[in-house]
Each structure stands twice: as C-alpha cells, then as structure tokens.
PDB file of C-alpha atoms in Angstrom:
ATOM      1  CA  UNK K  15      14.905  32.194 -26.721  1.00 59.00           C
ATOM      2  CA  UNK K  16      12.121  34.169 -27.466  1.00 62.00           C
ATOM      3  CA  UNK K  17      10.292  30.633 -28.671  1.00 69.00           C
ATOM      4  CA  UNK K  18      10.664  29.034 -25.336  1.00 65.00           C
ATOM      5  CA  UNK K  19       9.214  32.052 -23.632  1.00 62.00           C
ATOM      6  CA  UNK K  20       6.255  31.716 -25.651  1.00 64.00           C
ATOM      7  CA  UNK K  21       6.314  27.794 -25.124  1.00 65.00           C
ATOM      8  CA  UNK K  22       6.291  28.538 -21.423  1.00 64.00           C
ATOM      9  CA  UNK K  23       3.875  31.399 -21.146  1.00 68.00           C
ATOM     10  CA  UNK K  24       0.356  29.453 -20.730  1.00 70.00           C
ATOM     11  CA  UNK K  25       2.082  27.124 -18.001  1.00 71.00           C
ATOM     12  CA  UNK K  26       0.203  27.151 -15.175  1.00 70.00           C
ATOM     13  CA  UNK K  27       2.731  27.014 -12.764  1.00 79.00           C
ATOM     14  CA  UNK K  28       0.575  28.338  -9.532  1.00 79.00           C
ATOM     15  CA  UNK K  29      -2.343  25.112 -10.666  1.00 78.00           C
ATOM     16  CA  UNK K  30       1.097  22.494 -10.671  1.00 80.00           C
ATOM     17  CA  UNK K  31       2.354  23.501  -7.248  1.00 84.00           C
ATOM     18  CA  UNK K  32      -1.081  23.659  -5.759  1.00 84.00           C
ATOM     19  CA  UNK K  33      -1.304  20.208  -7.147  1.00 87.00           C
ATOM     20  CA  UNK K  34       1.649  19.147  -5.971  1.00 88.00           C
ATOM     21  CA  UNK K  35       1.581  20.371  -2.010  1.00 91.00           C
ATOM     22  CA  UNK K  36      -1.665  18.773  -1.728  1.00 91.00           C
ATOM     23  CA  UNK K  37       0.217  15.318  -3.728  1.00 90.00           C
ATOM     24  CA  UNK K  38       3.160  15.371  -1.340  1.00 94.00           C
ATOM     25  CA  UNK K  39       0.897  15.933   1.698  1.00 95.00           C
ATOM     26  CA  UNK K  40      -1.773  13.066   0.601  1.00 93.00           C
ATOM     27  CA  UNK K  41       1.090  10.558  -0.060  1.00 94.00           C
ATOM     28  CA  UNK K  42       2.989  11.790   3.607  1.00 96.00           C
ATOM     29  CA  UNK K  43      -0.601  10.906   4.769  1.00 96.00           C
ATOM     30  CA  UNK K  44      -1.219   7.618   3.053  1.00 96.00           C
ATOM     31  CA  UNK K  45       2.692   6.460   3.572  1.00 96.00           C
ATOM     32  CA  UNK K  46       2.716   7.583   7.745  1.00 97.00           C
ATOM     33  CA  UNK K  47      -0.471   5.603   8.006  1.00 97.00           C
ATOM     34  CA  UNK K  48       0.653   2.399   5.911  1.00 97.00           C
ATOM     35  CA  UNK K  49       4.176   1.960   7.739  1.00 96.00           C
ATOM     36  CA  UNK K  50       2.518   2.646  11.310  1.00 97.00           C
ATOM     37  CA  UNK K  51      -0.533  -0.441  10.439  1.00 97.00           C
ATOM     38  CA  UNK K  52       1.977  -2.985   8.473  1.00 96.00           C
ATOM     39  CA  UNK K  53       4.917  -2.489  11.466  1.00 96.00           C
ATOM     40  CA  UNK K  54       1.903  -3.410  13.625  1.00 97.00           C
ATOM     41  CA  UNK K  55       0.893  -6.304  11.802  1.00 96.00           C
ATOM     42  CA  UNK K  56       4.504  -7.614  11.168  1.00 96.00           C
ATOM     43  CA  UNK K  57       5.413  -6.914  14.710  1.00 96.00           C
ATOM     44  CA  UNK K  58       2.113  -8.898  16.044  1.00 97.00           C
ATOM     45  CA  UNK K  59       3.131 -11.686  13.984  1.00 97.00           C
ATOM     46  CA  UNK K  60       6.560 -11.812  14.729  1.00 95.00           C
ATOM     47  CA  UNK K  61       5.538 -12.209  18.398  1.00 96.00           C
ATOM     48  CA  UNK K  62       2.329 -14.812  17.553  1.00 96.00           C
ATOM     49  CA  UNK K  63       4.206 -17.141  15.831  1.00 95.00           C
ATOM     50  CA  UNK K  64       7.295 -16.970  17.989  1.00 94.00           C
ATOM     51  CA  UNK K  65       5.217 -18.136  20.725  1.00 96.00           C
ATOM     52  CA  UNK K  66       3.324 -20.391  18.836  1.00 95.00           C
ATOM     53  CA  UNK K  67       6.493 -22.054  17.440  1.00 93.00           C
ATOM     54  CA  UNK K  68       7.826 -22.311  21.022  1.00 94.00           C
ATOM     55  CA  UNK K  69       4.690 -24.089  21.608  1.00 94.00           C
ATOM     56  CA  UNK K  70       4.913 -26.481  18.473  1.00 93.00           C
ATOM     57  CA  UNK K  71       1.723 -24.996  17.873  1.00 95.00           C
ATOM     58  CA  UNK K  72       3.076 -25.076  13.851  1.00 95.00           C
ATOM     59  CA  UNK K  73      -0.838 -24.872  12.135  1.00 95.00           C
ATOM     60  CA  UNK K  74      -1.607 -21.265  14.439  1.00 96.00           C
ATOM     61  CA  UNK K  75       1.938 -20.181  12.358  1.00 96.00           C
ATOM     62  CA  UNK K  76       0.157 -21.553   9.102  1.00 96.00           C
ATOM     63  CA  UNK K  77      -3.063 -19.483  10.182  1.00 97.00           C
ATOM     64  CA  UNK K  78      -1.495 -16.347  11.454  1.00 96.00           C
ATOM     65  CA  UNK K  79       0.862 -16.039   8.734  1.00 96.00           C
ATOM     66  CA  UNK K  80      -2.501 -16.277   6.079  1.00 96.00           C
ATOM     67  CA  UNK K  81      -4.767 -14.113   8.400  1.00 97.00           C
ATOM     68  CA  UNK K  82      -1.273 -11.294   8.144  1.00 97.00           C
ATOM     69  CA  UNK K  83      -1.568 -11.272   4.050  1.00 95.00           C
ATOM     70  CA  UNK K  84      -5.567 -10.703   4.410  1.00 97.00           C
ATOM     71  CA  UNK K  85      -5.300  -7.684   6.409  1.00 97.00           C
ATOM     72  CA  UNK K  86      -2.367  -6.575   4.235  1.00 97.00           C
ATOM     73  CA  UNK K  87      -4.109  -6.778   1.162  1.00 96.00           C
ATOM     74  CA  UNK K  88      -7.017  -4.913   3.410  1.00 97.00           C
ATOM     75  CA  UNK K  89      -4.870  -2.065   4.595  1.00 97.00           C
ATOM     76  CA  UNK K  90      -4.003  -1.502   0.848  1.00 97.00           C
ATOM     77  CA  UNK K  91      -7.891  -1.027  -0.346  1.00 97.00           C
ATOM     78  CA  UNK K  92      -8.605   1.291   2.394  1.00 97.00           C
ATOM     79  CA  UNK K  93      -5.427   3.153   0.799  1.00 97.00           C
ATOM     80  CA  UNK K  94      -7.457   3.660  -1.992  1.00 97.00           C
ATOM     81  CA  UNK K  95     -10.683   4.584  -0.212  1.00 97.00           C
ATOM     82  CA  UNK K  96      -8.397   7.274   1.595  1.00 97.00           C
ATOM     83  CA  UNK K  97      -7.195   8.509  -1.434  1.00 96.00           C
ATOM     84  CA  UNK K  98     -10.906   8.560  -2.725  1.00 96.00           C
ATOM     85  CA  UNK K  99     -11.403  10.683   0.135  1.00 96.00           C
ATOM     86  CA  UNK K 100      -8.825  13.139  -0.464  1.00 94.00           C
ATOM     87  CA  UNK K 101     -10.216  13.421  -4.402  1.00 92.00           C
ATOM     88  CA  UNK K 102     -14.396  13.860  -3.026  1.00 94.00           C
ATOM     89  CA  UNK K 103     -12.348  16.664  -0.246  1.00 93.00           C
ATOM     90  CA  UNK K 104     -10.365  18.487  -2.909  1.00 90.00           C
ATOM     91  CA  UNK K 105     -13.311  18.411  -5.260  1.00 89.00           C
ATOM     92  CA  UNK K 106     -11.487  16.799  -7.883  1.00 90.00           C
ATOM     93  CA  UNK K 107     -13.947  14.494  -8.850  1.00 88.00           C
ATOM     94  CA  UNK K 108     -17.606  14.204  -8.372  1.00 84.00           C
ATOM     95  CA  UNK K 109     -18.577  10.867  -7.145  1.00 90.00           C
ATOM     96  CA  UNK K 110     -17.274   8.286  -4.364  1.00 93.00           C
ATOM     97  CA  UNK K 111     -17.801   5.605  -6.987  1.00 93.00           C
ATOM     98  CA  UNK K 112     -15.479   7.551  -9.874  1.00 90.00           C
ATOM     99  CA  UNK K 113     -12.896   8.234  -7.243  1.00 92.00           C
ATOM    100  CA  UNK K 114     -11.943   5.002  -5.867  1.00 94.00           C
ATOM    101  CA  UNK K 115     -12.045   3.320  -9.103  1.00 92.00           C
ATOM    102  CA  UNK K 116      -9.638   6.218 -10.345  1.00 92.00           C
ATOM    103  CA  UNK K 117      -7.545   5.884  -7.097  1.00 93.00           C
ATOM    104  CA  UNK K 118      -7.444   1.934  -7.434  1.00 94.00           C
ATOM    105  CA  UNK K 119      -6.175   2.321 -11.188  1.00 91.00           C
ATOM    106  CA  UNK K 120      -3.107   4.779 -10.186  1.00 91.00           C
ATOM    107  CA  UNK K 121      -2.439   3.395  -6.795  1.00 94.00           C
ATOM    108  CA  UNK K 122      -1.918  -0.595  -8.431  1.00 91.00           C
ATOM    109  CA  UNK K 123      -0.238   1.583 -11.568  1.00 83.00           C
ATOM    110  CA  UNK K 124      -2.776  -0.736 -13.756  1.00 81.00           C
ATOM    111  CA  UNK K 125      -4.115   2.565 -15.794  1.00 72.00           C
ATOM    112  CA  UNK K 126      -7.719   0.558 -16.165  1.00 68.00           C
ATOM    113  CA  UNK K 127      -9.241   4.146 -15.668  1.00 66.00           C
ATOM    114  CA  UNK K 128      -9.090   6.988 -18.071  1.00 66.00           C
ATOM    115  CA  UNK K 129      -8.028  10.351 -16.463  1.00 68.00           C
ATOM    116  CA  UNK K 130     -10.973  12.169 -15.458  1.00 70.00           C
ATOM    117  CA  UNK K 131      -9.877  14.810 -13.150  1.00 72.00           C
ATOM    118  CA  UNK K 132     -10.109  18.215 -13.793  1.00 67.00           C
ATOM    119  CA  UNK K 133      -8.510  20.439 -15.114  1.00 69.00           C
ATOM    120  CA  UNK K 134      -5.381  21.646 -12.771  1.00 67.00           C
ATOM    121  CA  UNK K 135      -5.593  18.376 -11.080  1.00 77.00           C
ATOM    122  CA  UNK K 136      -3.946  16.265 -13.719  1.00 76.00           C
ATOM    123  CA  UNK K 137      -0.590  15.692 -12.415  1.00 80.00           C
ATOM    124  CA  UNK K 138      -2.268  14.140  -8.922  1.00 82.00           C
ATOM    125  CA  UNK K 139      -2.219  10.766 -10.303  1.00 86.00           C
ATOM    126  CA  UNK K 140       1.647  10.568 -10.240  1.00 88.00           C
ATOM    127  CA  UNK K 141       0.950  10.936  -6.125  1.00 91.00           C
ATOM    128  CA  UNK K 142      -1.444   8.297  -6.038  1.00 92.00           C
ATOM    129  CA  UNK K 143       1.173   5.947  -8.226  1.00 93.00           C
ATOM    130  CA  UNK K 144       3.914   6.734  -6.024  1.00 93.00           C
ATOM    131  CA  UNK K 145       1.970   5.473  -2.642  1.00 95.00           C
ATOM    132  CA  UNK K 146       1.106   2.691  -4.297  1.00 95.00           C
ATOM    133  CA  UNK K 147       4.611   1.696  -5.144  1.00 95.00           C
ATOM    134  CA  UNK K 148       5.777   2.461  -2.092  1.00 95.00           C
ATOM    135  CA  UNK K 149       3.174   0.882  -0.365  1.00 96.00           C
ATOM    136  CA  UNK K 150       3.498  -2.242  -2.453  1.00 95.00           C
ATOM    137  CA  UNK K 151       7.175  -2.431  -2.361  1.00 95.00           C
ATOM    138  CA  UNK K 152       7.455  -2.205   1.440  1.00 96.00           C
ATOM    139  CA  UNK K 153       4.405  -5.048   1.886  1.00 96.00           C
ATOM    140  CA  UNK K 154       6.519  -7.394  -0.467  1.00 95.00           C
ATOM    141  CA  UNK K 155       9.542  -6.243   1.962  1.00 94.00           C
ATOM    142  CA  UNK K 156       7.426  -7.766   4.932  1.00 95.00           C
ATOM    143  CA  UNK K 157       5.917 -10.972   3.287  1.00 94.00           C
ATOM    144  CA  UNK K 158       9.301 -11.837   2.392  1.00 94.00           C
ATOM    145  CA  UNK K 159      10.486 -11.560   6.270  1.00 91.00           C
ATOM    146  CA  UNK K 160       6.599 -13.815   7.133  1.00 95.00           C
ATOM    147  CA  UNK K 161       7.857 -16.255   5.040  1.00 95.00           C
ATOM    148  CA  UNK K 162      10.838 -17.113   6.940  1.00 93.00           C
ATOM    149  CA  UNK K 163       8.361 -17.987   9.989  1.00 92.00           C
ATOM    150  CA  UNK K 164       6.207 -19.742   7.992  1.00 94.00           C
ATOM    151  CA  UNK K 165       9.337 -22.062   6.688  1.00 94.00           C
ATOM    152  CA  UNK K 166      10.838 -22.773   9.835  1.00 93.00           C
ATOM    153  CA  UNK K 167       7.675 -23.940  11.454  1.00 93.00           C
ATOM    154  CA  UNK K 168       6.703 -25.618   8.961  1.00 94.00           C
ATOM    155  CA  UNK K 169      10.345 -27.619   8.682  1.00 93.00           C
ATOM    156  CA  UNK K 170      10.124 -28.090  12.458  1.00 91.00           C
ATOM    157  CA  UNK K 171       6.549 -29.419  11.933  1.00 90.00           C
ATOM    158  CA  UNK K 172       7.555 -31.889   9.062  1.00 90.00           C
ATOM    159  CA  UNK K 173      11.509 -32.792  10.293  1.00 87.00           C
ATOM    160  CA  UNK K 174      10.801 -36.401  10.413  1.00 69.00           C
ATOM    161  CA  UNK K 175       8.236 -36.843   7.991  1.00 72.00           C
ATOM    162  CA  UNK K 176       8.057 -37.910   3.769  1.00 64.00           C
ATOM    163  CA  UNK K 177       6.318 -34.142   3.379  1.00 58.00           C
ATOM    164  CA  UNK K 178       9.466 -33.752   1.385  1.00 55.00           C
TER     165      UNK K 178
END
C-alpha cells in the first residue's frame, strides 16, 4: 500500500484535468463545427443532384459529387489549423508552423511528429486523435451515402449503353 502511495505522489493530477477540460472542450469545438459544415455539404448535395438527376443532367451529379469530397477533405485541414489555434492560444507550443504539423500528425493518427508539447500538456494529443477519428469516421459515413447518387445517375446515364 504504502508503495502505491509513493508511486502516486508526484502525479500531477491538477496539470491532467486542466489538460483534459481544455481537450474535451477543443474536441466539443472541433466536432460541433465538423457535423454542422459536412450536414451542410451532404444536405446541399443531396438536393443538387436530386434535381440534377430529375433533369438527366447525370455529368453536374459526376461534378457535384467530386466538388463534395474537395471541400470535405478541406473542412478536415482547417480542423487542423483550428486545433493549431487552440495549441498557439493555450501556449502549448511556440510556433504556427510546429502546431499544425503537430495537430496534422495526431488528428490523421499518422504519429509523423514527435511530441513536443510541454510539459503538463502531454496528454492533449489523445484530444486531437479522437476528433480526428471522429471526424474521419463520420466523413466516410457520408461518402458512402454520395456514392449511392453518384451510382444511380450514373446507371440511369449508361442504361442502354456497352459502359458495362
């Protein structure tokens, strides 16, 4: 007993829940604003390319459904810039340039970046990993649903062709 009181006695248990109340608000932050702009951009699409197939306007379909994955992949790097933000705020890290490539190697979960924050700050990468799952997770949720648009118009468009 008397060795895991010793074990625990250096833990800096005010510096982790710091870190983690600012985590859990940054990722409410990033997650809020990533559902509100992909809903927006699944939602214009959904209505685009229903028109546009009523139209047998099939290559606007083909076009909208590409110009959708742009500004998905888009919304995702200005993820990272907000999380940047958040790290240059807090004072975590010193430089724009250090914090987004930090940001970009925990929100993709690549690990290309060594862990450079400071002291206290350590377990804020977990945050940034977790958006980035989410995030990721829940584009790949909508793609999957574009894809069905893109399919049908382009079966209606090539019906009665050899495409096949």
């Amino acid at each position: 007993m008397n060795n895991i009181l010793t074990t625990f006695s250096d833990f800096p248990f005010v510096l982790l829940a710091r870190d983690t109340v600012w985590g859990i608000a940054c990722l409410i932050l990033i997650l809020m604003f990533h559902g509100s702009t992909i809903n927006h951009l699944y939602m214009r699409f959904e209505r685009l390319t229903r028109n546009n197939i009523k139209l047998t306007q099939y290559n606007r379909v083909f076009f909208h459904f590409y110009a959708t994955f742009v500004f998905l992949a888009l919304i995702h790097l200005l993820e990272i810039l907000l999380w940047a933000v958040f790290i240059i705020g807090l004072e975590i890290m010193k430089t724009p340039l250090a914090a987004i490539l930090f940001a970009g190697s925990c929100y993709t979960t690549v690990g290309f970046e060594s862990d450079t924050l400071v002291n206290g700050w350590k377990t804020f990468a977990f945050f940034i990993s977790f958006s980035g799952l989410f995030s990721l997770a829940w584009t790949t949720s909508i793609m999957i649903g574009m894809t069905t648009a893109y399919k049908n118009a382009w079966d209606q468009k090539y019906r009665n062709t050899s495409v096949y």
